[in-house]
Coordinates of C-alpha atoms in Angstrom, one line a residue:
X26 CA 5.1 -51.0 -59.9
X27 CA 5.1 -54.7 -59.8
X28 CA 2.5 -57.2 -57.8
X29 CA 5.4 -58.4 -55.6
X30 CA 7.1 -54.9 -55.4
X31 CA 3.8 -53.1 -54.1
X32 CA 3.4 -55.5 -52.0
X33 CA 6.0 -55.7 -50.1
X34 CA 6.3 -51.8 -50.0
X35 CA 3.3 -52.0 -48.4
X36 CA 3.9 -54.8 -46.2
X37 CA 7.0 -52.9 -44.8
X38 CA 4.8 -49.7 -44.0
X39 CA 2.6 -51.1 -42.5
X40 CA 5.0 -52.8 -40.0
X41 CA 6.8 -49.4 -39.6
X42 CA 3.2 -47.9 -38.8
X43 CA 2.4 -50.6 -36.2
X44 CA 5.3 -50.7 -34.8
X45 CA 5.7 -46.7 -34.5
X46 CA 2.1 -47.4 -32.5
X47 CA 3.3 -49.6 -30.0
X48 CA 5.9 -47.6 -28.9
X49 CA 3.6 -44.6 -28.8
X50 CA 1.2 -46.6 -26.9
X51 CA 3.8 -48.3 -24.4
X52 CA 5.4 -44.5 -23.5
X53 CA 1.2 -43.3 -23.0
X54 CA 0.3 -45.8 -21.0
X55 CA 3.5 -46.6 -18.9
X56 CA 5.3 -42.8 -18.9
X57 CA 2.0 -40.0 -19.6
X58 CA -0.2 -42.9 -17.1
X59 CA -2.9 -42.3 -20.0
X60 CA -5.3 -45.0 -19.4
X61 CA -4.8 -47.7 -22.0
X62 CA -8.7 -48.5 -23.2
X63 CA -9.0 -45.1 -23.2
X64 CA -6.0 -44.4 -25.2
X65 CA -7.2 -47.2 -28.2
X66 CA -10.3 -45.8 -27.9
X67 CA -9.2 -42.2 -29.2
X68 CA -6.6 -43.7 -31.7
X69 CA -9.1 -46.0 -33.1
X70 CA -11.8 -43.0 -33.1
X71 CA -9.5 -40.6 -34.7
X72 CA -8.5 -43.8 -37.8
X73 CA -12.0 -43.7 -37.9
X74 CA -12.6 -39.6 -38.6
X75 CA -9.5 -40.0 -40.6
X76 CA -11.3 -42.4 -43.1
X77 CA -14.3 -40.5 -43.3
X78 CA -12.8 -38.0 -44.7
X79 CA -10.1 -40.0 -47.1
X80 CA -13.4 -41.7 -48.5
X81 CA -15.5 -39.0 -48.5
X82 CA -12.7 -37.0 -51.0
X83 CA -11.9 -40.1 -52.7
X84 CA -15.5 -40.3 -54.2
X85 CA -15.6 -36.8 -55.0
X86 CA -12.4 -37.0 -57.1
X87 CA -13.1 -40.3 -59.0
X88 CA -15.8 -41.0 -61.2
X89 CA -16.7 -44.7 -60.0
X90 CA -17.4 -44.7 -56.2
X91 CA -15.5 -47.0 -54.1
X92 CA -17.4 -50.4 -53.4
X93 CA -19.2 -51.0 -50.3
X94 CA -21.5 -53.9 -50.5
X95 CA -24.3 -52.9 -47.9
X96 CA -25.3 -56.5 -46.8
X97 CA -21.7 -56.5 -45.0
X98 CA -21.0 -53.8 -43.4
X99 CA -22.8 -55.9 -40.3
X100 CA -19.7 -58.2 -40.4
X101 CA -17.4 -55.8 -40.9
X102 CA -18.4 -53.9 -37.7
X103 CA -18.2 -57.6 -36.0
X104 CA -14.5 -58.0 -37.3
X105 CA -13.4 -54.7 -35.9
X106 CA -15.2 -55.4 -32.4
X107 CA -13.6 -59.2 -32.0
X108 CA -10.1 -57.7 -33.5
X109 CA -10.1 -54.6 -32.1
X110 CA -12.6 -54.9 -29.2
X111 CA -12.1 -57.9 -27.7
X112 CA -8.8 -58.8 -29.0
X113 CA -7.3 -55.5 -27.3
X114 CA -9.2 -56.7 -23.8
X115 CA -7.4 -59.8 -24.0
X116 CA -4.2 -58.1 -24.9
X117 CA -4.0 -56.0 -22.1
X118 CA -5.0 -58.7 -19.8
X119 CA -2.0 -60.5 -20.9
X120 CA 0.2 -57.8 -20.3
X121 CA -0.8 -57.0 -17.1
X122 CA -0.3 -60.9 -15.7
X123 CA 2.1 -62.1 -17.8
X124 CA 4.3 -59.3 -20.2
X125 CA 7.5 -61.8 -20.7
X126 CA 4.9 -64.9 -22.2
X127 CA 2.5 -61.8 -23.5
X128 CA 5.5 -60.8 -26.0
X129 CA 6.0 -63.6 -27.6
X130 CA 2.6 -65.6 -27.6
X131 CA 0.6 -62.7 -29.6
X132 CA 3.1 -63.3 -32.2
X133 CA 1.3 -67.3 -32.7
X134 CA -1.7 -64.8 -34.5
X135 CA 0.0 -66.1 -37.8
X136 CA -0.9 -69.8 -36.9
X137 CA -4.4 -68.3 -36.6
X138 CA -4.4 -66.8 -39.8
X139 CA -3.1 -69.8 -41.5
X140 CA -5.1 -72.6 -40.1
X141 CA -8.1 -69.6 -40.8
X142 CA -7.2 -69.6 -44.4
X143 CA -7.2 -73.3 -45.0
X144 CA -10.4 -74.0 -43.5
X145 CA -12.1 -71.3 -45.2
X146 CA -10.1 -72.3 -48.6
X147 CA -8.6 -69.5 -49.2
X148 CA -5.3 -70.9 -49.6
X149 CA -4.0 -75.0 -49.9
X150 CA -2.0 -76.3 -47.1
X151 CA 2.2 -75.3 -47.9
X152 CA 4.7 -77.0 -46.2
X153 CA 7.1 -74.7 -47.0
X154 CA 5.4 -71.5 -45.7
X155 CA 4.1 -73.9 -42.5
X156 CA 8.3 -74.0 -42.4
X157 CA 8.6 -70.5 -42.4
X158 CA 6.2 -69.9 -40.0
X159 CA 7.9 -71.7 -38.0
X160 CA 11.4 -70.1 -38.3
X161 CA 9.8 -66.4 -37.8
X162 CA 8.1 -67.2 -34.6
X163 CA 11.6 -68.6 -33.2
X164 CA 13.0 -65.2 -33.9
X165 CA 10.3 -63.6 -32.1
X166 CA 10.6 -65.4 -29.5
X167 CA 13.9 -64.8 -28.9
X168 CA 13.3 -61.1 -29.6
X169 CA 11.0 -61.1 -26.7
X170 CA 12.9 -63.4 -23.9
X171 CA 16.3 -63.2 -24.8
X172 CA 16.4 -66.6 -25.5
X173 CA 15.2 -67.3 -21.7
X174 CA 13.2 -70.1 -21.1
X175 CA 9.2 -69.1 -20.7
X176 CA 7.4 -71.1 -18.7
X177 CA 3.4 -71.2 -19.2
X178 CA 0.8 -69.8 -16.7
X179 CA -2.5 -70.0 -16.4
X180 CA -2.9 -66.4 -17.7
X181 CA -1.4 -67.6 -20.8
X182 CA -4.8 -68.2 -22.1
X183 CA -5.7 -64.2 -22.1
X184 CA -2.5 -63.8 -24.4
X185 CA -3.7 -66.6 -26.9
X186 CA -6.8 -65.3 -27.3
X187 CA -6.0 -62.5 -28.3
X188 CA -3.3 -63.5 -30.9
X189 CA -6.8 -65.9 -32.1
X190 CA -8.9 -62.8 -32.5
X191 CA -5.9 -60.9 -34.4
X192 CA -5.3 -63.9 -36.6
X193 CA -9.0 -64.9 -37.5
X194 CA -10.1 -62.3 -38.0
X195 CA -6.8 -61.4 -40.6
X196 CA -8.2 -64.2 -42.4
X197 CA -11.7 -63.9 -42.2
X198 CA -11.0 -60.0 -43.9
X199 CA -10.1 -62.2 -47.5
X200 CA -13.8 -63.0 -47.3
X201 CA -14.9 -59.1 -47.9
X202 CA -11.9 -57.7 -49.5
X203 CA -13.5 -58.2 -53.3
X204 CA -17.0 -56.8 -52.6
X205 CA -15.5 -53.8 -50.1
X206 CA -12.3 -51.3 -50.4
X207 CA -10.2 -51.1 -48.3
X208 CA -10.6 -47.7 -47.1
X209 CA -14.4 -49.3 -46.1
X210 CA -13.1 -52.3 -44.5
X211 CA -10.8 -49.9 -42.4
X212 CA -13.2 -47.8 -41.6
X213 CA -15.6 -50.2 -40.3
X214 CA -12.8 -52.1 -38.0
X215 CA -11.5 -49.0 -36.9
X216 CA -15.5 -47.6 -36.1
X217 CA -16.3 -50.4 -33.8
X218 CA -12.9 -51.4 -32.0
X219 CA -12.8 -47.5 -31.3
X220 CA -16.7 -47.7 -29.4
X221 CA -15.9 -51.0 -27.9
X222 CA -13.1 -50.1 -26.2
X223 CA -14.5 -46.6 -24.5
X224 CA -17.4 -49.1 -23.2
X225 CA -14.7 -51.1 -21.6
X226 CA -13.1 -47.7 -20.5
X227 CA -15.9 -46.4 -19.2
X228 CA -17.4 -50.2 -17.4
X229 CA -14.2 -51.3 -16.3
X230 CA -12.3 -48.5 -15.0
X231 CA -15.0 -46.4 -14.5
X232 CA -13.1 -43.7 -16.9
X233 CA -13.7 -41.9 -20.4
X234 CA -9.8 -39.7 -19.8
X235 CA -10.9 -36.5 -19.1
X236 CA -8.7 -36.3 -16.5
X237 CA -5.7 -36.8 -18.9
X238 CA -7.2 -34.7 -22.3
X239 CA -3.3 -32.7 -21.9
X240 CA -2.2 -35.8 -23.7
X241 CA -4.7 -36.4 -26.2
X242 CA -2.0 -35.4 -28.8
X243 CA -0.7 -39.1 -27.9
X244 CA -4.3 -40.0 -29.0
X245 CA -4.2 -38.2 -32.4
X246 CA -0.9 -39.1 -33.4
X247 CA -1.6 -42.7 -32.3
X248 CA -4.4 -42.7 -34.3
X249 CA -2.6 -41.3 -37.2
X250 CA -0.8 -44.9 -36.9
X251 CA -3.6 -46.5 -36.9
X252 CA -5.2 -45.2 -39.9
X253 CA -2.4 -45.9 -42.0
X254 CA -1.8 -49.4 -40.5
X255 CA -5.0 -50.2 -41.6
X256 CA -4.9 -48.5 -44.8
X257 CA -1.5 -50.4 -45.7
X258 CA -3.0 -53.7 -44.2
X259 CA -5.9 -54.2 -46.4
X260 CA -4.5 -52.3 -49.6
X261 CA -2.3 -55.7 -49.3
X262 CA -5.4 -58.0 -48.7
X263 CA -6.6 -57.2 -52.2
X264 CA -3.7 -59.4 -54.1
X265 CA -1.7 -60.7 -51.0
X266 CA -3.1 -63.9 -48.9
X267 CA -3.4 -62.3 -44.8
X268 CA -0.8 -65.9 -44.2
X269 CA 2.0 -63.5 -46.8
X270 CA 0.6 -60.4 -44.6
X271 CA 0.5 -61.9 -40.9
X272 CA 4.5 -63.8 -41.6
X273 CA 6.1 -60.4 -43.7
X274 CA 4.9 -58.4 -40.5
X275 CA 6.8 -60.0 -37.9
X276 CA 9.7 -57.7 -39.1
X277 CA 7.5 -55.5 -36.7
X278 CA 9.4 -56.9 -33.6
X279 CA 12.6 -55.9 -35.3
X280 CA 11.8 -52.9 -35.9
X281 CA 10.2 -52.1 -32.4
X282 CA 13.6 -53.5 -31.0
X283 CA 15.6 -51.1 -33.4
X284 CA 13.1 -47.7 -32.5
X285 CA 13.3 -48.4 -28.8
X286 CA 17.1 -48.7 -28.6
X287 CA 17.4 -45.1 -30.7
X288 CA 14.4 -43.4 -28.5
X289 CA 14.9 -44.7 -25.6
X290 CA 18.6 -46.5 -25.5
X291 CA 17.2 -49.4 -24.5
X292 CA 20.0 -52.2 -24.1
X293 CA 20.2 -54.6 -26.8
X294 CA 20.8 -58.5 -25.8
X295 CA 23.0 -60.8 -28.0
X296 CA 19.9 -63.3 -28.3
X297 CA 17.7 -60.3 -29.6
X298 CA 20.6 -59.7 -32.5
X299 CA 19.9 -63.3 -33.3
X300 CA 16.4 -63.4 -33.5
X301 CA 16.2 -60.0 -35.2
X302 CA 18.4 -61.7 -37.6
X303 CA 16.6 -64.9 -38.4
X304 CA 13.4 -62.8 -38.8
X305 CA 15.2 -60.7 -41.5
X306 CA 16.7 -63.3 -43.3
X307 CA 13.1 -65.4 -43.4
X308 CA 11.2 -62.1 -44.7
X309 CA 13.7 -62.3 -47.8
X310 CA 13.8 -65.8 -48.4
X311 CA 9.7 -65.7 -48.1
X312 CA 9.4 -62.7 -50.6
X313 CA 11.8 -64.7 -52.8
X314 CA 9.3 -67.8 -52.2
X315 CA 6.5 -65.8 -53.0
X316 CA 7.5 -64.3 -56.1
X317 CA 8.8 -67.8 -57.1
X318 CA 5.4 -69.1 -56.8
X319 CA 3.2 -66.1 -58.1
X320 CA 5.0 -66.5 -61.6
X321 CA 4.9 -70.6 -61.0
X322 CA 0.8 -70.4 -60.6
X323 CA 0.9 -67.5 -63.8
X324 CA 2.4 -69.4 -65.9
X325 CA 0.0 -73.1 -65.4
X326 CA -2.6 -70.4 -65.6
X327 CA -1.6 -69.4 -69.0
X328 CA -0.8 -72.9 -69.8
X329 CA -4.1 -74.1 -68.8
X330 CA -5.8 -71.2 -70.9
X331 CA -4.0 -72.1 -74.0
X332 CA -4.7 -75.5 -73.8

């Protein structure tokens, strides 16, 4: 299987698995009354058991271990509680004061990611992906309102710092993805996102769900999710930039529209069909892009080693 091929099979699962998540998490929290720290605490705890025990057989059955570089693992743990600890605070303080803005504004994490990227120098400043960028958040915005006008609140703020945590840290992962697998760099997110937020459980609403264990399964399954989101996410971080990650996943909102109109018959709007459809038609021309300018920088690389 091709560069370009792999990567965007894995780019598509791991949209399907996130998006599979939130509506698992939205029918928990909103239907089951499952509270929602708690909720990401067990799916991100289970991820975390789940990649314990993928690593632990993966050693066993290969000769060369897989890489952990033990100077990092510090960071790593930091990633997963800004991403996963405080981003997910921040996330559900949006949605609590201000859904309708909420929907749209954590989809501006790819501007995080790709201002992240250039000032760490991972990637050089595109115009044409900037462009793209552009065009997929449009879509999602339309997925989200309906093409209503939003107007911004003060609680606005919760919302984008949370997409900021998401995107940063997206791009600070390219930092650690050479030195550490990916089943590591998982593990480690999924380890201290999961702790953090059963503090936050436990501080804020006073709460650790043992009133609610009937519904754990929600938990497991959820964390299921989570374990392959992340596995997807940073197989594609070792030859994809997290900018190529963060813009191919937006066809998440599309497919979170299409799952909740088959679950739960939820009403599609003609303004959602629009946006679904510019999002769709941007995630081919940017693959297209993509594979345009992997063989483009291939082939001065072979120039340049000839010469």
């Amino acid at each position: 299987m091709s560069n370009n091929l792999k990567g965007f099979t894995y780019v598509f699962l791991f949209s399907l698995a996130w998006a599979l998540n939130v509506v698992l998490a939205g029918y928990t929290i909103t239907t089951l009354g499952v509270n929602p720290y708690v909720y990401g605490g067990q799916t991100l705890m289970t991820a975390t058991i789940l990649f314990v025990l993928y690593i632990i057989f993966k050693n066993s059955t290969q000769a060369k271990p897989l890489r952990l570089k033990k100077s990092h693992i510090i960071w790593l743990l930091l990633m997963g509680f800004v991403s996963n600890g405080i981003g997910n605070y921040f996330t559900l303080k949006g949605i609590a004061y201000s859904p309708t803005n909420f929907a749209f504004l954590i989809k501006t994490s790819v501007i995080f990611t790709f201002v992240t990227e250039l000032l760490l120098g991972h990637q050089k400043f595109d115009k044409v992906r900037l462009g793209f960028i552009m065009l997929l958040l449009f879509g999602a915005y339309l997925i989200s309102t309906n093409g209503q006008w939003i107007l911004p609140e003060k609680y606005d703020v919760y919302s984008i710092i949370a997409a900021a945590c998401v995107g940063i840290v997206g791009a600070w992962s390219m930092s650690y993805i050479n030195d550490n697998a990916p089943e590591y760099m998982a593990l480690f997110r999924s380890l201290a996102g999961g702790v953090t937020l059963y503090i936050f459980a436990g501080v804020f609403d006073h709460t650790m769900g043992l009133d609610k264990l009937q519904y754990l399964w929600s938990g497991i399954v959820g964390g299921v999710l989570v374990f392959l989101l992340f596995l997807f996410l940073y197989k594609l971080l070792e030859f994809k930039s997290a900018s190529y990650s963060s813009m191919m996943s937006m066809m998440f909102s599309v497919m979170v529209l299409g799952l909740e109109y088959i679950l739960f018959g939820k009403t599609l709007q003609t303004w959602q069909f629009v946006g679904a459809g510019i999002i769709i038609i941007s995630v081919v021309l940017l693959e297209m892009y993509s594979q345009q300018k992997e063989k483009k920088d291939i082939s001065i690389h072979e120039d340049s080693i000839k010469k």
